[in-house]
Coordinates of N, CA, C and O in Angstrom, one line a residue:
M1 N 0.9 -1.2 0.0 CA 0.1 -0.1 0.0 C 0.9 1.2 -0.2 O 1.8 1.3 0.8
P2 N 0.8 2.3 -1.0 CA 1.6 3.4 -1.0 C 1.4 4.2 0.3 O 0.2 4.3 1.0
R3 N 2.3 5.0 0.6 CA 2.4 6.0 1.7 C 1.6 7.2 1.3 O 1.5 7.5 0.1
I4 N 0.9 7.8 2.1 CA 0.0 9.1 1.9 C 0.8 10.0 2.2 O 1.8 10.3 3.0
A5 N 1.0 11.1 1.0 CA 1.5 12.2 1.2 C 0.7 13.5 1.0 O -0.3 13.5 0.6
A6 N 1.3 14.6 1.5 CA 0.8 15.9 1.7 C 1.7 16.8 0.8 O 3.0 16.3 0.7
A7 N 1.4 17.6 0.4 CA 2.1 18.8 -0.4 C 1.9 20.2 0.2 O 0.8 20.4 0.4
Y8 N 3.0 20.7 0.7 CA 2.9 22.2 1.2 C 3.5 23.3 0.0 O 4.8 22.9 -0.5
I9 N 2.8 24.3 -0.4 CA 3.0 25.0 -1.2 C 2.9 26.4 -0.8 O 2.0 26.9 -0.2
R10 N 4.1 27.4 -0.8 CA 4.1 28.6 -0.3 C 4.6 29.4 -1.6 O 5.7 29.1 -2.2
V11 N 3.9 30.7 -1.9 CA 4.5 31.6 -2.7 C 4.3 32.9 -2.2 O 3.0 33.4 -1.9
S12 N 5.4 33.6 -2.0 CA 5.5 35.2 -1.4 C 5.2 36.0 -2.7 O 5.4 35.7 -3.6
T13 N 4.8 37.0 -2.1 CA 4.4 38.1 -3.4 C 5.5 38.6 -4.3 O 5.2 38.8 -5.6
E14 N 6.9 38.1 -3.8 CA 7.9 38.5 -4.7 C 8.6 37.4 -5.5 O 9.5 37.3 -6.2
D15 N 7.9 36.1 -5.2 CA 8.4 34.9 -6.0 C 8.3 35.0 -7.5 O 7.4 35.5 -7.9
Q16 N 9.1 34.3 -8.3 CA 9.1 34.2 -9.6 C 8.1 33.2 -10.1 O 7.6 32.5 -9.3
T17 N 7.9 33.4 -11.5 CA 7.1 32.3 -12.0 C 7.3 30.8 -11.7 O 6.6 30.0 -11.6
E18 N 8.7 30.5 -11.7 CA 9.2 29.1 -11.5 C 8.5 28.8 -9.9 O 8.6 27.4 -10.0
Y19 N 8.3 29.5 -9.3 CA 7.7 29.3 -8.0 C 6.0 29.2 -7.8 O 5.6 29.2 -6.6
S20 N 5.7 29.5 -9.0 CA 4.2 29.6 -8.8 C 3.4 28.3 -8.3 O 4.0 27.3 -8.2
P21 N 2.3 28.7 -7.7 CA 1.5 27.3 -7.0 C 1.3 26.2 -8.1 O 1.6 25.1 -7.7
A22 N 1.0 26.4 -9.1 CA 0.7 25.5 -10.2 C 2.0 24.5 -10.5 O 2.1 23.4 -10.8
A23 N 3.0 25.5 -10.8 CA 4.4 24.6 -11.2 C 5.0 23.8 -10.0 O 5.2 22.8 -10.2
Q24 N 5.0 24.7 -8.8 CA 5.2 23.7 -7.6 C 4.3 22.4 -7.4 O 4.8 21.4 -7.2
L25 N 2.9 22.4 -7.7 CA 2.1 21.4 -7.7 C 2.3 20.4 -8.6 O 2.6 19.2 -8.4
R26 N 2.9 20.7 -9.8 CA 3.2 19.8 -10.9 C 4.4 19.0 -10.8 O 4.1 17.8 -10.7
E27 N 5.1 19.7 -9.9 CA 6.5 19.1 -9.7 C 6.2 18.0 -8.5 O 6.7 17.1 -8.5
L28 N 5.5 18.5 -7.6 CA 5.4 17.6 -6.6 C 4.6 16.5 -6.9 O 4.7 15.0 -6.3
Q29 N 3.5 16.7 -7.7 CA 2.7 15.5 -8.2 C 3.6 14.5 -8.8 O 3.4 13.3 -8.8
A30 N 4.2 15.0 -9.6 CA 5.5 14.0 -10.6 C 6.3 13.4 -9.6 O 6.3 12.1 -9.7
Y31 N 6.9 13.9 -8.5 CA 7.7 13.3 -7.5 C 7.0 12.3 -6.8 O 7.6 11.2 -6.6
A32 N 5.7 12.5 -6.4 CA 5.1 11.6 -5.8 C 4.7 10.4 -6.6 O 4.9 9.2 -6.1
E33 N 4.3 10.5 -7.7 CA 4.1 9.5 -8.5 C 5.2 8.5 -8.6 O 5.4 7.3 -8.7
T34 N 6.4 9.2 -9.0 CA 7.7 8.4 -9.4 C 8.1 7.8 -8.1 O 8.8 6.6 -8.3
H35 N 7.8 8.5 -7.0 CA 8.4 7.6 -5.7 C 7.2 7.0 -5.0 O 7.4 6.5 -3.8
G36 N 6.0 6.4 -5.9 CA 5.1 5.5 -5.1 C 4.5 6.0 -4.0 O 3.9 5.3 -2.9
L37 N 4.1 7.4 -4.0 CA 3.6 8.0 -2.9 C 2.1 8.5 -3.4 O 1.9 8.9 -4.7
L38 N 1.1 8.5 -2.5 CA -0.2 8.9 -2.9 C -0.5 10.2 -2.4 O -0.4 10.6 -1.4
L39 N -0.5 11.1 -3.6 CA -0.7 12.7 -3.0 C -2.4 13.0 -3.6 O -2.7 13.1 -4.5
D40 N -3.1 12.9 -2.4 CA -4.5 13.3 -2.5 C -4.7 14.7 -2.6 O -4.1 15.3 -1.8
D41 N -5.7 15.3 -3.3 CA -6.2 16.7 -3.3 C -6.4 17.2 -1.9 O -6.4 18.4 -1.6
R42 N -7.1 16.4 -1.1 CA -7.3 16.8 0.1 C -6.1 17.4 1.0 O -6.3 18.4 2.1
F43 N -4.9 16.6 0.6 CA -3.7 17.3 1.6 C -2.8 18.0 0.6 O -1.3 18.0 0.9
V44 N -3.3 18.8 -0.3 CA -2.5 20.0 -1.0 C -2.8 21.3 0.0 O -3.8 21.6 -0.2
Y45 N -1.9 22.0 0.3 CA -2.0 23.2 1.6 C -1.0 23.9 0.6 O 0.0 23.9 0.1
A46 N -1.7 25.2 0.5 CA -1.1 26.2 -0.3 C -1.4 27.7 0.6 O -2.4 28.0 0.7
D47 N -0.2 28.5 0.7 CA -0.4 29.6 1.1 C 0.0 30.5 0.3 O 1.5 30.5 -0.2
E48 N -0.6 31.7 -0.3 CA -0.3 32.2 -1.4 C 0.0 33.7 -1.2 O -1.1 34.4 -0.4
G49 N 1.0 34.4 -1.4 CA 1.3 35.7 -1.1 C 1.4 36.2 0.3 O 1.3 37.1 1.0
I50 N 2.0 35.0 0.9 CA 2.5 35.1 2.3 C 3.9 34.8 2.5 O 4.3 33.8 2.0
S51 N 4.3 35.7 3.2 CA 5.9 35.4 3.8 C 6.1 34.2 4.6 O 5.2 33.8 5.3
G52 N 7.0 33.6 4.4 CA 7.5 32.3 5.1 C 8.2 32.5 6.5 O 8.7 31.6 7.1
R53 N 8.2 34.0 6.8 CA 9.0 34.2 8.1 C 8.5 33.8 9.2 O 9.1 33.2 10.1
R54 N 7.2 33.6 9.5 CA 6.5 33.3 10.5 C 5.4 32.3 10.2 O 4.3 32.4 9.8
A55 N 5.5 30.9 10.7 CA 4.6 29.8 10.4 C 3.2 30.1 11.0 O 2.3 29.8 10.5
E56 N 3.1 30.9 12.1 CA 2.0 30.8 12.8 C 1.0 31.9 12.0 O -0.1 32.1 12.1
K57 N 1.6 32.7 11.0 CA 0.8 33.7 10.1 C 0.4 32.8 8.8 O 0.0 33.6 7.7
R58 N 0.7 31.3 8.7 CA 0.3 30.9 7.4 C -0.8 29.9 7.6 O -0.6 29.0 8.2
P59 N -2.0 30.2 7.3 CA -3.3 29.2 7.8 C -3.1 27.9 7.2 O -3.4 27.0 7.9
A60 N -2.9 27.7 6.0 CA -2.7 26.6 5.2 C -1.8 25.5 6.0 O -1.7 24.5 6.0
F61 N -0.6 26.3 6.3 CA 0.8 25.5 7.1 C 0.1 25.0 8.3 O 0.2 23.9 9.0
Q62 N -0.6 25.8 9.0 CA -1.0 25.3 10.4 C -2.2 24.2 10.2 O -2.2 23.4 10.9
R63 N -3.1 24.4 9.1 CA -3.8 23.2 8.9 C -3.0 21.6 8.6 O -3.5 20.7 9.1
M64 N -2.2 22.0 7.8 CA -1.3 20.9 7.4 C -0.7 20.3 8.9 O -0.6 19.3 8.8
I65 N -0.1 21.1 9.7 CA 0.4 20.6 10.9 C -0.4 19.9 11.7 O -0.5 18.8 12.3
S66 N -1.6 20.5 11.7 CA -2.7 19.9 12.6 C -3.4 18.3 12.0 O -3.6 17.5 12.8
D67 N -3.3 18.4 10.7 CA -3.8 17.0 9.9 C -2.7 16.1 9.9 O -2.8 14.9 10.2
A68 N -1.2 16.5 10.2 CA -0.2 15.6 10.3 C -0.2 15.0 11.8 O -0.1 13.7 11.9
K69 N -0.5 15.8 12.7 CA -0.6 15.4 14.0 C -1.9 14.3 14.3 O -1.7 13.4 15.2
A70 N -3.0 14.6 13.5 CA -4.1 13.5 13.4 C -3.9 12.2 12.6 O -4.6 11.5 12.6
G71 N -2.6 12.2 12.0 CA -2.0 10.8 11.3 C -2.6 10.6 10.0 O -2.9 9.6 9.5
L72 N -2.9 11.8 9.3 CA -3.8 11.8 7.9 C -2.7 11.4 6.8 O -3.1 10.8 5.8
F73 N -1.4 11.7 7.2 CA -0.2 11.3 6.1 C 0.9 11.0 6.7 O 1.2 11.4 8.0
S74 N 2.1 10.5 6.0 CA 3.5 10.3 6.4 C 4.4 10.9 6.0 O 5.6 10.7 6.7
V75 N 4.1 11.8 4.9 CA 5.2 12.6 4.4 C 4.5 13.7 4.0 O 3.6 13.8 3.3
V76 N 5.4 14.8 3.9 CA 5.0 16.3 3.4 C 6.1 16.6 2.4 O 7.5 16.6 2.6
L77 N 5.8 16.9 1.0 CA 6.6 17.0 0.0 C 6.3 18.6 -0.1 O 5.4 19.5 -0.3
V78 N 7.7 19.1 -0.4 CA 7.9 20.7 -0.4 C 8.8 20.8 -1.7 O 9.6 20.1 -1.9
H79 N 8.7 21.9 -2.4 CA 9.4 22.0 -3.7 C 11.0 22.4 -3.1 O 11.7 21.8 -4.0
K80 N 11.2 23.4 -2.0 CA 12.6 23.6 -1.5 C 12.2 23.7 0.0 O 11.1 24.1 0.2
F81 N 13.1 23.9 0.7 CA 13.1 23.9 2.2 C 12.6 25.3 2.5 O 12.1 25.4 3.6
D82 N 12.9 26.3 1.7 CA 12.7 27.7 2.0 C 11.1 27.9 1.7 O 10.4 28.8 2.3
R83 N 10.3 27.0 1.0 CA 8.9 26.9 1.0 C 8.2 26.6 2.5 O 7.3 26.9 2.7
F84 N 8.9 25.7 3.3 CA 8.4 25.1 4.3 C 8.8 26.3 5.5 O 7.7 26.5 6.3
A85 N 9.8 26.8 5.4 CA 10.2 27.9 6.6 C 11.3 28.7 6.0 O 12.1 28.1 5.6
R86 N 11.2 30.0 6.2 CA 12.3 30.9 6.1 C 13.3 31.1 7.4 O 14.3 31.1 7.4
S87 N 12.5 30.9 8.3 CA 13.3 31.0 9.6 C 13.7 29.7 10.0 O 13.2 28.6 10.3
R88 N 15.1 29.4 10.5 CA 15.7 28.2 11.0 C 14.9 27.8 12.3 O 14.8 26.4 12.4
E89 N 14.6 28.6 13.1 CA 13.8 28.4 14.4 C 12.4 27.6 13.8 O 12.3 26.7 14.6
D90 N 11.6 28.2 12.9 CA 10.5 27.4 12.7 C 10.8 26.4 12.1 O 10.0 25.4 12.1
S91 N 11.7 26.2 11.3 CA 12.1 24.9 10.7 C 12.4 23.9 11.7 O 11.7 22.9 11.4
V92 N 13.2 24.1 12.5 CA 13.4 23.0 13.5 C 12.2 22.7 14.3 O 12.0 21.7 14.7
V93 N 11.5 23.6 14.9 CA 10.2 23.4 15.5 C 9.3 22.6 15.0 O 8.8 21.6 15.3
Y94 N 9.0 23.0 13.7 CA 7.8 22.4 13.1 C 8.2 20.9 12.5 O 7.4 19.9 12.6
K95 N 9.5 21.0 12.1 CA 10.1 19.4 11.7 C 10.2 18.5 13.0 O 9.7 17.2 12.8
A96 N 10.4 19.1 14.2 CA 10.1 18.3 15.4 C 8.9 17.7 15.6 O 8.7 16.7 16.0
I97 N 7.9 18.6 15.3 CA 6.4 18.4 15.6 C 6.1 17.3 14.6 O 5.4 16.2 15.2
L98 N 6.2 17.5 13.6 CA 6.1 16.4 12.4 C 7.0 15.0 12.5 O 6.1 13.9 12.5
K99 N 8.1 15.1 13.1 CA 8.7 13.9 13.3 C 8.2 13.2 14.6 O 7.8 12.1 14.2
R100 N 7.8 13.9 15.4 CA 6.9 13.0 16.8 C 5.8 12.6 16.4 O 5.1 11.6 16.6
A101 N 5.2 13.1 15.1 CA 3.9 12.6 14.5 C 4.3 11.4 13.5 O 3.3 10.9 12.9
G102 N 5.5 11.2 13.4 CA 5.8 10.1 12.3 C 5.8 10.7 11.0 O 5.4 9.8 9.9
V103 N 5.9 12.0 10.8 CA 5.8 12.6 9.2 C 7.2 13.2 8.9 O 7.8 13.8 9.8
E104 N 7.6 12.5 7.8 CA 9.0 13.1 7.3 C 8.7 14.3 6.3 O 7.6 14.5 5.6
V105 N 9.6 15.5 6.3 CA 9.4 16.5 5.5 C 10.7 16.2 4.2 O 11.9 16.0 4.5
V106 N 10.1 16.2 2.9 CA 11.0 15.9 1.7 C 10.9 17.2 0.9 O 10.0 17.6 0.5
S107 N 12.2 17.8 0.8 CA 12.5 18.7 -0.4 C 12.7 17.9 -1.8 O 13.7 17.2 -1.7
I108 N 11.8 18.2 -2.7 CA 12.1 17.4 -4.0 C 13.2 18.0 -4.7 O 14.0 17.3 -5.5
R109 N 13.6 19.0 -4.5 CA 14.8 19.9 -5.3 C 16.1 20.0 -4.4 O 17.0 20.3 -4.9
E110 N 16.0 19.7 -3.1 CA 17.0 19.7 -2.3 C 17.0 18.5 -1.3 O 17.1 18.5 -0.2
P111 N 17.3 17.2 -2.0 CA 17.3 16.0 -1.2 C 18.4 16.0 -0.2 O 19.5 16.7 -0.6
L112 N 18.1 15.4 0.8 CA 19.4 15.6 2.1 C 19.8 14.0 2.0 O 19.0 13.0 2.2
A113 N 21.2 13.8 2.3 CA 21.7 12.6 2.7 C 21.2 12.2 4.1 O 21.0 13.2 5.0
E114 N 21.1 11.0 4.4 CA 20.6 10.3 5.8 C 21.9 10.7 6.7 O 23.0 10.7 6.1
G115 N 21.8 10.7 7.8 CA 22.9 10.6 8.7 C 22.9 11.9 9.7 O 22.2 13.2 9.5
S116 N 23.9 12.1 10.4 CA 24.3 13.3 11.3 C 24.4 14.6 10.4 O 24.2 15.8 11.0
Y117 N 24.8 14.5 9.3 CA 25.2 15.6 8.6 C 24.0 16.3 7.9 O 24.1 17.4 7.3
S118 N 22.9 15.8 7.7 CA 21.7 16.3 7.1 C 21.2 17.6 7.6 O 21.1 18.5 6.8
G119 N 21.1 17.6 8.8 CA 20.6 19.0 9.5 C 21.6 20.1 9.1 O 21.3 21.2 8.8
V120 N 23.0 19.9 9.0 CA 24.0 20.9 8.9 C 24.0 21.2 7.2 O 23.8 22.5 6.9
M121 N 23.6 20.3 6.2 CA 23.5 20.6 5.0 C 22.3 21.4 4.7 O 22.3 22.3 3.9
E122 N 21.3 21.3 5.4 CA 19.9 21.9 5.1 C 20.0 23.5 5.7 O 19.6 24.3 5.1
A123 N 20.8 23.5 6.8 CA 20.8 24.7 7.3 C 21.7 25.8 6.3 O 21.7 26.9 6.1
I124 N 22.7 25.3 5.6 CA 23.5 25.7 4.6 C 22.4 26.2 3.3 O 22.7 27.3 3.0

């Protein structure tokens, strides 16, 4: 049985066309299909025109975190890690919340190696 995936899409007002919600979603869907993940439309969360600096100001992000805690999916796909969070503090806090819920965060454009150096590489 395939793992259930969620997609988180964020576009701030200054982002270019390559980061448009539609472009991000197409890439996330292709990644999910290629990697045997089931990406249901119910679990596509998008914050448009919202800065990534403060996670509590992003309603779709907060719904995604709540749904993750409820066990609705086991992986969150993002285009790049900066779509998930701009602040290192938010990134650490929310990834820890998701990890406790058994949910993995995967950047399709910035894959991380497993092991102790992955956090360092992501911070860079």
